[in-house]
Amino acid sequence: MLHPGTGHGAALLLLAAGCAAASIPRTVSDDPSLSSLEVGHVRLHFRTSGDPNNPTVLVLHGGPGGDHRSLLPLEALADQYHVVFYDQRGSGLSERVGEDRLKLADFYAELDAVVDHFSRGRTVSLIGHSWGAMLASGYVGQHPEKIDHVVLAEPGMLSVETGRILMAATNRMRPAVSFGLIWAGTRVWFESLDVDGLDEEARHDYRANALMTARVAGHPMAGYYCGRDLSTARMETWRFGARANAALFREGFDKEGDPRVEFITGVEQFRRKVLFLAGSCNTVIGEAQQRRHMRYFPNAELEVIEGAGHTMFGEKPAESLAAVRRYLGAPN
């Protein structure tokens, strides 16, 4: 037990005194000013841009548990397309739900309902980033008839095979234990004590996001970014969904961290061209991993965004958007 009179206790008191007040936004359940849409009895935070008469492009964020804030550079596509962003259930600013409603099947059903809501009876195009690209791939295998174009921007894994490669390269997504990690964790815990007056998950969401983005030595995702420097990432987020993240990881990986789900079932039915994007700096799930993923699709191409890491739409928006426009504008 630590006491204020000991060196460690004094350090903790100084740490607590120096922590800034933590803030975290309300979800659509508590903030009526947010745009929301009810899908499957869950209220989702969403945003649209562009003429609804134009072809619809649906953007799927990463995580699991993230939100669409870091993907807003894609809103520039609204000059030619009807662009739809939404935060998935239990994620971002969307409604929080119990773990029994956070199964992979729930996310597929939700995406299908969103597609049907915005498609107006036409095919839509999907742009998925990271986990969102994994979700998009799995959905295309289930509903190839509903999809026109598909952009898969650095899905971490699409199969058990590529999942094992991902886990091996990231120490099974576990950070190396270090003083910096312990210090960061302690600081985040103290900061989260000021997160109150919101829903019951607010503190957990704050802690999860702060620890995932902490710039500490041995971070499992350091290799995702240029120079292994997380400060080059563009991971702007409103709010993380800790429960959604944990639930999907528990479903997708066993206790040893070995993958047990796939996102390629049925994708051989999709005969149209799929565009993969990779950042040239990403040594974990960059070009090599995406070339492995391309093999699962009958017709796929890859564009490497030079000088970009995993968050290519924020790091190199002009180059990333140009690649997306070329693909969306081509006959498919």
mmCIF file of C-alpha atoms in Angstrom:
data_model
loop_
_atom_site.group_PDB
_atom_site.id
_atom_site.type_symbol
_atom_site.label_atom_id
_atom_site.label_comp_id
_atom_site.label_asym_id
_atom_site.label_seq_id
_atom_site.Cartn_x
_atom_site.Cartn_y
_atom_site.Cartn_z
ATOM 1 C CA MET A 1 0.000 0.000 0.000
ATOM 2 C CA LEU A 2 1.288 3.461 -0.894
ATOM 3 C CA HIS A 3 1.205 6.280 1.596
ATOM 4 C CA PRO A 4 1.571 10.024 0.925
ATOM 5 C CA GLY A 5 4.711 10.023 3.018
ATOM 6 C CA THR A 6 6.567 7.642 0.725
ATOM 7 C CA GLY A 7 8.349 8.655 -2.452
ATOM 8 C CA HIS A 8 5.909 6.756 -4.642
ATOM 9 C CA GLY A 9 2.911 8.181 -2.811
ATOM 10 C CA ALA A 10 4.226 11.723 -3.169
ATOM 11 C CA ALA A 11 4.754 11.145 -6.874
ATOM 12 C CA LEU A 12 1.177 9.946 -7.240
ATOM 13 C CA LEU A 13 -0.144 12.990 -5.399
ATOM 14 C CA LEU A 14 1.860 15.270 -7.682
ATOM 15 C CA LEU A 15 0.552 13.359 -10.668
ATOM 16 C CA ALA A 16 -3.037 13.705 -9.517
ATOM 17 C CA ALA A 17 -2.579 17.410 -8.895
ATOM 18 C CA GLY A 18 -1.121 17.923 -12.351
ATOM 19 C CA CYS A 19 -3.807 16.063 -14.280
ATOM 20 C CA ALA A 20 -5.996 18.189 -16.486
ATOM 21 C CA ALA A 21 -9.747 17.912 -16.175
ATOM 22 C CA ALA A 22 -10.965 15.239 -18.574
ATOM 23 C CA SER A 23 -13.804 15.937 -20.952
ATOM 24 C CA ILE A 24 -15.807 13.600 -23.117
ATOM 25 C CA PRO A 25 -18.840 14.410 -25.253
ATOM 26 C CA ARG A 26 -22.332 13.061 -24.764
ATOM 27 C CA THR A 27 -23.821 10.509 -27.122
ATOM 28 C CA VAL A 28 -27.038 10.884 -29.111
ATOM 29 C CA SER A 29 -28.853 9.403 -26.112
ATOM 30 C CA ASP A 30 -28.095 12.511 -24.048
ATOM 31 C CA ASP A 31 -27.494 15.247 -26.631
ATOM 32 C CA PRO A 32 -30.561 15.981 -28.784
ATOM 33 C CA SER A 33 -28.582 18.454 -30.907
ATOM 34 C CA LEU A 34 -26.683 15.574 -32.558
ATOM 35 C CA SER A 35 -28.001 14.188 -35.837
ATOM 36 C CA SER A 36 -29.260 10.674 -35.225
ATOM 37 C CA LEU A 37 -30.964 7.812 -36.992
ATOM 38 C CA GLU A 38 -32.679 4.828 -35.379
ATOM 39 C CA VAL A 39 -31.518 1.519 -36.822
ATOM 40 C CA GLY A 40 -32.508 -1.770 -35.226
ATOM 41 C CA HIS A 41 -33.713 0.024 -32.081
ATOM 42 C CA VAL A 42 -30.316 1.720 -31.676
ATOM 43 C CA ARG A 43 -29.792 5.442 -32.202
ATOM 44 C CA LEU A 44 -26.787 6.117 -34.438
ATOM 45 C CA HIS A 45 -24.892 9.367 -34.855
ATOM 46 C CA PHE A 46 -24.650 10.189 -38.561
ATOM 47 C CA ARG A 47 -23.727 12.907 -41.022
ATOM 48 C CA THR A 48 -24.487 13.326 -44.710
ATOM 49 C CA SER A 49 -23.066 15.613 -47.359
ATOM 50 C CA GLY A 50 -23.887 16.167 -51.005
ATOM 51 C CA ASP A 51 -26.905 15.689 -53.241
ATOM 52 C CA PRO A 52 -28.940 12.567 -52.332
ATOM 53 C CA ASN A 53 -29.636 12.108 -56.039
ATOM 54 C CA ASN A 54 -25.945 11.446 -56.656
ATOM 55 C CA PRO A 55 -24.399 7.987 -56.141
ATOM 56 C CA THR A 56 -24.151 7.167 -52.439
ATOM 57 C CA VAL A 57 -20.801 6.547 -50.755
ATOM 58 C CA LEU A 58 -21.016 5.080 -47.253
ATOM 59 C CA VAL A 59 -17.980 5.541 -44.989
ATOM 60 C CA LEU A 60 -17.138 2.947 -42.308
ATOM 61 C CA HIS A 61 -14.847 4.002 -39.471
ATOM 62 C CA GLY A 62 -12.227 1.967 -37.669
ATOM 63 C CA GLY A 63 -11.778 0.740 -34.135
ATOM 64 C CA PRO A 64 -13.688 -1.275 -33.314
ATOM 65 C CA GLY A 65 -15.231 1.445 -31.188
ATOM 66 C CA GLY A 66 -13.941 4.484 -33.078
ATOM 67 C CA ASP A 67 -15.940 7.165 -34.847
ATOM 68 C CA HIS A 68 -15.977 8.916 -38.208
ATOM 69 C CA ARG A 69 -14.269 12.159 -37.163
ATOM 70 C CA SER A 70 -10.838 11.279 -38.587
ATOM 71 C CA LEU A 71 -12.456 10.332 -41.907
ATOM 72 C CA LEU A 72 -14.129 13.697 -42.489
ATOM 73 C CA PRO A 73 -11.585 14.615 -45.214
ATOM 74 C CA LEU A 74 -13.666 12.226 -47.346
ATOM 75 C CA GLU A 75 -16.460 14.790 -47.181
ATOM 76 C CA ALA A 76 -14.709 16.469 -50.120
ATOM 77 C CA LEU A 77 -16.274 13.730 -52.272
ATOM 78 C CA ALA A 78 -19.642 15.436 -51.746
ATOM 79 C CA ASP A 79 -19.120 17.503 -54.901
ATOM 80 C CA GLN A 80 -19.899 14.346 -56.908
ATOM 81 C CA TYR A 81 -21.395 11.887 -54.428
ATOM 82 C CA HIS A 82 -23.870 11.643 -51.584
ATOM 83 C CA VAL A 83 -21.474 10.894 -48.721
ATOM 84 C CA VAL A 84 -22.817 9.215 -45.587
ATOM 85 C CA PHE A 85 -20.888 8.852 -42.327
ATOM 86 C CA TYR A 86 -22.169 7.069 -39.232
ATOM 87 C CA ASP A 87 -20.814 5.908 -35.896
ATOM 88 C CA GLN A 88 -21.470 2.211 -35.362
ATOM 89 C CA ARG A 89 -23.471 0.989 -32.374
ATOM 90 C CA GLY A 90 -21.698 1.438 -29.060
ATOM 91 C CA SER A 91 -19.089 3.584 -30.804
ATOM 92 C CA GLY A 92 -18.287 7.257 -31.177
ATOM 93 C CA LEU A 93 -21.342 9.356 -30.383
ATOM 94 C CA SER A 94 -23.867 6.592 -31.076
ATOM 95 C CA GLU A 95 -25.992 4.954 -28.402
ATOM 96 C CA ARG A 96 -24.316 2.566 -25.968
ATOM 97 C CA VAL A 97 -25.815 -0.920 -25.806
ATOM 98 C CA GLY A 98 -25.171 -4.103 -23.847
ATOM 99 C CA GLU A 99 -22.588 -6.654 -24.915
ATOM 100 C CA ASP A 100 -25.356 -9.022 -26.017
ATOM 101 C CA ARG A 101 -26.069 -6.530 -28.843
ATOM 102 C CA LEU A 102 -22.434 -6.087 -29.857
ATOM 103 C CA LYS A 103 -21.893 -9.284 -31.822
ATOM 104 C CA LEU A 104 -20.333 -9.196 -35.279
ATOM 105 C CA ALA A 105 -23.712 -10.253 -36.681
ATOM 106 C CA ASP A 106 -25.261 -7.135 -35.129
ATOM 107 C CA PHE A 107 -22.768 -4.889 -36.930
ATOM 108 C CA TYR A 108 -23.498 -6.600 -40.257
ATOM 109 C CA ALA A 109 -27.251 -6.255 -39.735
ATOM 110 C CA GLU A 110 -26.825 -2.613 -38.779
ATOM 111 C CA LEU A 111 -24.735 -1.892 -41.871
ATOM 112 C CA ASP A 112 -27.322 -3.623 -44.045
ATOM 113 C CA ALA A 113 -30.072 -1.442 -42.567
ATOM 114 C CA VAL A 114 -28.008 1.717 -43.129
ATOM 115 C CA VAL A 115 -27.357 0.676 -46.737
ATOM 116 C CA ASP A 116 -31.070 0.086 -47.318
ATOM 117 C CA HIS A 117 -31.997 3.406 -45.696
ATOM 118 C CA PHE A 118 -29.703 5.539 -47.848
ATOM 119 C CA SER A 119 -29.562 3.538 -51.087
ATOM 120 C CA ARG A 120 -32.977 4.544 -52.433
ATOM 121 C CA GLY A 121 -33.090 1.206 -54.193
ATOM 122 C CA ARG A 122 -29.709 1.633 -55.882
ATOM 123 C CA THR A 123 -26.307 0.104 -55.270
ATOM 124 C CA VAL A 124 -23.988 2.018 -52.960
ATOM 125 C CA SER A 125 -20.214 2.261 -52.635
ATOM 126 C CA LEU A 126 -18.330 1.538 -49.418
ATOM 127 C CA ILE A 127 -15.160 3.145 -48.089
ATOM 128 C CA GLY A 128 -13.898 1.282 -45.039
ATOM 129 C CA HIS A 129 -10.856 2.179 -42.971
ATOM 130 C CA SER A 130 -9.046 -0.315 -40.717
ATOM 131 C CA TRP A 131 -11.747 -2.225 -38.789
ATOM 132 C CA GLY A 132 -14.291 -0.519 -41.067
ATOM 133 C CA ALA A 133 -12.573 -2.133 -44.054
ATOM 134 C CA MET A 134 -12.847 -5.528 -42.362
ATOM 135 C CA LEU A 135 -16.562 -4.932 -41.808
ATOM 136 C CA ALA A 136 -16.989 -3.785 -45.416
ATOM 137 C CA SER A 137 -15.259 -6.901 -46.745
ATOM 138 C CA GLY A 138 -17.445 -9.223 -44.713
ATOM 139 C CA TYR A 139 -20.565 -7.345 -45.791
ATOM 140 C CA VAL A 140 -19.658 -7.495 -49.480
ATOM 141 C CA GLY A 141 -19.456 -11.277 -49.180
ATOM 142 C CA GLN A 142 -22.998 -11.329 -47.795
ATOM 143 C CA HIS A 143 -24.620 -8.742 -50.084
ATOM 144 C CA PRO A 144 -22.570 -8.362 -53.274
ATOM 145 C CA GLU A 145 -25.680 -7.308 -55.189
ATOM 146 C CA LYS A 146 -26.052 -4.135 -53.104
ATOM 147 C CA ILE A 147 -22.530 -2.800 -53.663
ATOM 148 C CA ASP A 148 -20.988 -0.899 -56.565
ATOM 149 C CA HIS A 149 -17.445 0.135 -55.555
ATOM 150 C CA VAL A 150 -15.464 -0.905 -52.459
ATOM 151 C CA VAL A 151 -12.430 0.873 -51.002
ATOM 152 C CA LEU A 152 -10.596 -1.103 -48.309
ATOM 153 C CA ALA A 153 -8.069 1.157 -46.588
ATOM 154 C CA GLU A 154 -5.651 -1.009 -44.604
ATOM 155 C CA PRO A 155 -7.876 -3.657 -43.054
ATOM 156 C CA GLY A 156 -5.808 -5.144 -40.246
ATOM 157 C CA MET A 157 -6.854 -8.697 -41.092
ATOM 158 C CA LEU A 158 -9.390 -10.402 -43.327
ATOM 159 C CA SER A 159 -8.668 -14.046 -42.527
ATOM 160 C CA VAL A 160 -7.261 -16.214 -39.780
ATOM 161 C CA GLU A 161 -4.050 -16.369 -41.799
ATOM 162 C CA THR A 162 -3.556 -12.593 -42.019
ATOM 163 C CA GLY A 163 -4.837 -12.208 -38.473
ATOM 164 C CA ARG A 164 -1.972 -14.362 -37.223
ATOM 165 C CA ILE A 165 0.487 -12.193 -39.146
ATOM 166 C CA LEU A 166 -1.021 -9.077 -37.538
ATOM 167 C CA MET A 167 -0.880 -10.530 -34.033
ATOM 168 C CA ALA A 168 2.717 -11.685 -34.455
ATOM 169 C CA ALA A 169 3.804 -8.233 -35.619
ATOM 170 C CA THR A 170 2.106 -6.393 -32.739
ATOM 171 C CA ASN A 171 2.881 -8.630 -29.757
ATOM 172 C CA ARG A 172 -0.799 -9.645 -29.886
ATOM 173 C CA MET A 173 -1.728 -5.967 -29.575
ATOM 174 C CA ARG A 174 -0.128 -5.786 -26.137
ATOM 175 C CA PRO A 175 2.219 -2.892 -25.303
ATOM 176 C CA ALA A 176 5.621 -3.625 -23.828
ATOM 177 C CA VAL A 177 5.611 -3.118 -20.066
ATOM 178 C CA SER A 178 7.638 -0.033 -19.195
ATOM 179 C CA PHE A 179 7.773 2.799 -16.694
ATOM 180 C CA GLY A 180 6.292 5.056 -19.375
ATOM 181 C CA LEU A 181 3.318 2.745 -19.802
ATOM 182 C CA ILE A 182 2.706 2.509 -16.054
ATOM 183 C CA TRP A 183 3.006 6.283 -15.691
ATOM 184 C CA ALA A 184 0.623 6.878 -18.600
ATOM 185 C CA GLY A 185 -1.883 4.398 -17.204
ATOM 186 C CA THR A 186 -1.789 5.994 -13.770
ATOM 187 C CA ARG A 187 -2.202 9.473 -15.206
ATOM 188 C CA VAL A 188 -5.130 8.423 -17.378
ATOM 189 C CA TRP A 189 -6.814 6.774 -14.398
ATOM 190 C CA PHE A 190 -6.582 9.970 -12.357
ATOM 191 C CA GLU A 191 -7.814 12.062 -15.284
ATOM 192 C CA SER A 192 -10.803 9.791 -15.764
ATOM 193 C CA LEU A 193 -11.971 10.462 -12.213
ATOM 194 C CA ASP A 194 -13.107 13.887 -13.424
ATOM 195 C CA VAL A 195 -15.300 12.335 -16.113
ATOM 196 C CA ASP A 196 -18.703 12.354 -14.483
ATOM 197 C CA GLY A 197 -22.229 13.566 -15.014
ATOM 198 C CA LEU A 198 -22.500 11.527 -18.214
ATOM 199 C CA ASP A 199 -23.486 7.942 -19.007
ATOM 200 C CA GLU A 200 -21.992 5.057 -17.067
ATOM 201 C CA GLU A 201 -19.517 4.142 -19.818
ATOM 202 C CA ALA A 202 -17.903 7.574 -20.134
ATOM 203 C CA ARG A 203 -14.921 6.849 -17.873
ATOM 204 C CA HIS A 204 -14.185 3.535 -19.562
ATOM 205 C CA ASP A 205 -14.373 5.176 -22.986
ATOM 206 C CA TYR A 206 -11.997 7.924 -21.891
ATOM 207 C CA ARG A 207 -9.440 5.515 -20.446
ATOM 208 C CA ALA A 208 -9.491 3.189 -23.447
ATOM 209 C CA ASN A 209 -8.958 5.972 -25.966
ATOM 210 C CA ALA A 210 -6.245 7.681 -23.927
ATOM 211 C CA LEU A 211 -4.279 4.462 -23.479
ATOM 212 C CA MET A 212 -4.647 3.405 -27.108
ATOM 213 C CA THR A 213 -3.209 6.713 -28.305
ATOM 214 C CA ALA A 214 -0.574 7.141 -25.570
ATOM 215 C CA ARG A 215 2.873 7.840 -26.993
ATOM 216 C CA VAL A 216 4.846 5.278 -25.034
ATOM 217 C CA ALA A 217 7.809 3.109 -25.974
ATOM 218 C CA GLY A 218 6.819 -0.310 -27.241
ATOM 219 C CA HIS A 219 3.371 0.749 -28.442
ATOM 220 C CA PRO A 220 2.027 -2.198 -30.508
ATOM 221 C CA MET A 221 0.823 0.133 -33.272
ATOM 222 C CA ALA A 222 4.011 2.195 -33.602
ATOM 223 C CA GLY A 223 4.831 0.421 -36.860
ATOM 224 C CA TYR A 224 1.595 1.725 -38.369
ATOM 225 C CA TYR A 225 3.107 5.208 -38.689
ATOM 226 C CA CYS A 226 5.972 7.036 -40.361
ATOM 227 C CA GLY A 227 9.190 6.673 -38.399
ATOM 228 C CA ARG A 228 7.270 4.586 -35.815
ATOM 229 C CA ASP A 229 6.125 7.955 -34.446
ATOM 230 C CA LEU A 230 2.522 8.092 -33.231
ATOM 231 C CA SER A 231 2.638 11.890 -33.302
ATOM 232 C CA THR A 232 2.398 11.671 -37.108
ATOM 233 C CA ALA A 233 -0.979 9.913 -36.841
ATOM 234 C CA ARG A 234 -4.234 11.746 -37.467
ATOM 235 C CA MET A 235 -6.469 9.903 -35.035
ATOM 236 C CA GLU A 236 -8.870 12.708 -34.151
ATOM 237 C CA THR A 237 -11.884 11.246 -32.412
ATOM 238 C CA TRP A 238 -14.912 12.471 -30.518
ATOM 239 C CA ARG A 239 -15.273 9.456 -28.291
ATOM 240 C CA PHE A 240 -14.155 5.845 -28.174
ATOM 241 C CA GLY A 241 -16.463 2.902 -27.453
ATOM 242 C CA ALA A 242 -14.605 0.693 -24.982
ATOM 243 C CA ARG A 243 -17.326 -1.925 -24.582
ATOM 244 C CA ALA A 244 -17.811 -2.356 -28.343
ATOM 245 C CA ASN A 245 -14.067 -2.712 -28.812
ATOM 246 C CA ALA A 246 -13.736 -5.311 -26.067
ATOM 247 C CA ALA A 247 -16.797 -7.281 -27.180
ATOM 248 C CA LEU A 248 -15.635 -7.643 -30.776
ATOM 249 C CA PHE A 249 -12.105 -8.549 -29.727
ATOM 250 C CA ARG A 250 -13.463 -11.257 -27.435
ATOM 251 C CA GLU A 251 -15.532 -12.645 -30.296
ATOM 252 C CA GLY A 252 -12.731 -12.386 -32.832
ATOM 253 C CA PHE A 253 -9.813 -13.771 -30.801
ATOM 254 C CA ASP A 254 -9.395 -16.559 -28.278
ATOM 255 C CA LYS A 255 -7.798 -16.089 -24.858
ATOM 256 C CA GLU A 256 -4.322 -16.581 -26.333
ATOM 257 C CA GLY A 257 -4.944 -13.861 -28.903
ATOM 258 C CA ASP A 258 -5.329 -16.208 -31.868
ATOM 259 C CA PRO A 259 -7.879 -15.051 -34.478
ATOM 260 C CA ARG A 260 -11.009 -17.137 -35.022
ATOM 261 C CA VAL A 261 -13.209 -15.105 -37.396
ATOM 262 C CA GLU A 262 -12.888 -14.330 -41.085
ATOM 263 C CA PHE A 263 -14.135 -11.455 -43.234
ATOM 264 C CA ILE A 264 -13.763 -13.109 -46.643
ATOM 265 C CA THR A 265 -16.666 -15.546 -46.707
ATOM 266 C CA GLY A 266 -18.462 -15.102 -50.016
ATOM 267 C CA VAL A 267 -16.232 -12.329 -51.389
ATOM 268 C CA GLU A 268 -15.481 -14.444 -54.452
ATOM 269 C CA GLN A 269 -19.042 -13.593 -55.551
ATOM 270 C CA PHE A 270 -18.099 -9.922 -55.915
ATOM 271 C CA ARG A 271 -16.754 -9.661 -59.455
ATOM 272 C CA ARG A 272 -16.284 -5.904 -59.575
ATOM 273 C CA LYS A 273 -12.929 -4.282 -58.893
ATOM 274 C CA VAL A 274 -11.975 -3.615 -55.261
ATOM 275 C CA LEU A 275 -9.502 -0.867 -54.371
ATOM 276 C CA PHE A 276 -7.056 -1.462 -51.522
ATOM 277 C CA LEU A 277 -5.179 1.495 -50.036
ATOM 278 C CA ALA A 278 -1.961 1.280 -48.008
ATOM 279 C CA GLY A 279 0.327 3.884 -46.478
ATOM 280 C CA SER A 280 3.959 3.532 -47.521
ATOM 281 C CA CYS A 281 5.115 3.995 -43.911
ATOM 282 C CA ASN A 282 3.037 1.172 -42.447
ATOM 283 C CA THR A 283 5.335 -1.790 -41.815
ATOM 284 C CA VAL A 284 2.658 -3.828 -40.009
ATOM 285 C CA ILE A 285 -0.476 -3.833 -42.181
ATOM 286 C CA GLY A 286 0.773 -1.784 -45.122
ATOM 287 C CA GLU A 287 1.538 -2.909 -48.663
ATOM 288 C CA ALA A 288 2.631 -6.482 -47.892
ATOM 289 C CA GLN A 289 -0.452 -7.273 -45.802
ATOM 290 C CA GLN A 290 -2.800 -5.702 -48.341
ATOM 291 C CA ARG A 291 -1.262 -7.701 -51.174
ATOM 292 C CA ARG A 292 -2.099 -10.815 -49.171
ATOM 293 C CA HIS A 293 -5.671 -9.550 -48.852
ATOM 294 C CA MET A 294 -5.977 -8.858 -52.571
ATOM 295 C CA ARG A 295 -5.705 -12.590 -53.273
ATOM 296 C CA TYR A 296 -9.144 -13.185 -51.770
ATOM 297 C CA PHE A 297 -10.937 -11.071 -54.386
ATOM 298 C CA PRO A 298 -11.375 -11.939 -58.080
ATOM 299 C CA ASN A 299 -10.573 -8.373 -59.161
ATOM 300 C CA ALA A 300 -8.516 -6.059 -56.947
ATOM 301 C CA GLU A 301 -5.936 -3.316 -57.228
ATOM 302 C CA LEU A 302 -3.692 -1.578 -54.708
ATOM 303 C CA GLU A 303 -2.622 2.035 -54.428
ATOM 304 C CA VAL A 304 0.175 2.919 -51.999
ATOM 305 C CA ILE A 305 -0.031 6.429 -50.561
ATOM 306 C CA GLU A 306 3.537 7.685 -50.314
ATOM 307 C CA GLY A 307 4.584 9.323 -47.063
ATOM 308 C CA ALA A 308 1.484 8.165 -45.206
ATOM 309 C CA GLY A 309 0.894 5.865 -42.297
ATOM 310 C CA HIS A 310 -2.318 4.140 -41.249
ATOM 311 C CA THR A 311 -4.370 7.344 -41.058
ATOM 312 C CA MET A 312 -3.749 8.218 -44.699
ATOM 313 C CA PHE A 313 -6.928 10.265 -45.162
ATOM 314 C CA GLY A 314 -5.726 12.734 -42.535
ATOM 315 C CA GLU A 315 -1.977 12.510 -43.190
ATOM 316 C CA LYS A 316 -2.150 12.751 -46.991
ATOM 317 C CA PRO A 317 -5.710 13.818 -47.818
ATOM 318 C CA ALA A 318 -5.046 15.123 -51.336
ATOM 319 C CA GLU A 319 -3.231 11.984 -52.460
ATOM 320 C CA SER A 320 -5.705 9.639 -50.761
ATOM 321 C CA LEU A 321 -8.732 11.441 -52.175
ATOM 322 C CA ALA A 322 -7.210 11.438 -55.653
ATOM 323 C CA ALA A 323 -6.817 7.656 -55.506
ATOM 324 C CA VAL A 324 -10.401 7.216 -54.324
ATOM 325 C CA ARG A 325 -11.765 9.556 -57.011
ATOM 326 C CA ARG A 326 -9.916 7.717 -59.778
ATOM 327 C CA TYR A 327 -11.393 4.446 -58.646
ATOM 328 C CA LEU A 328 -14.955 5.668 -58.025
ATOM 329 C CA GLY A 329 -14.988 7.469 -61.355
ATOM 330 C CA ALA A 330 -13.969 4.428 -63.378
ATOM 331 C CA PRO A 331 -16.567 2.021 -64.823
ATOM 332 C CA ASN A 332 -17.049 -0.972 -62.548
#
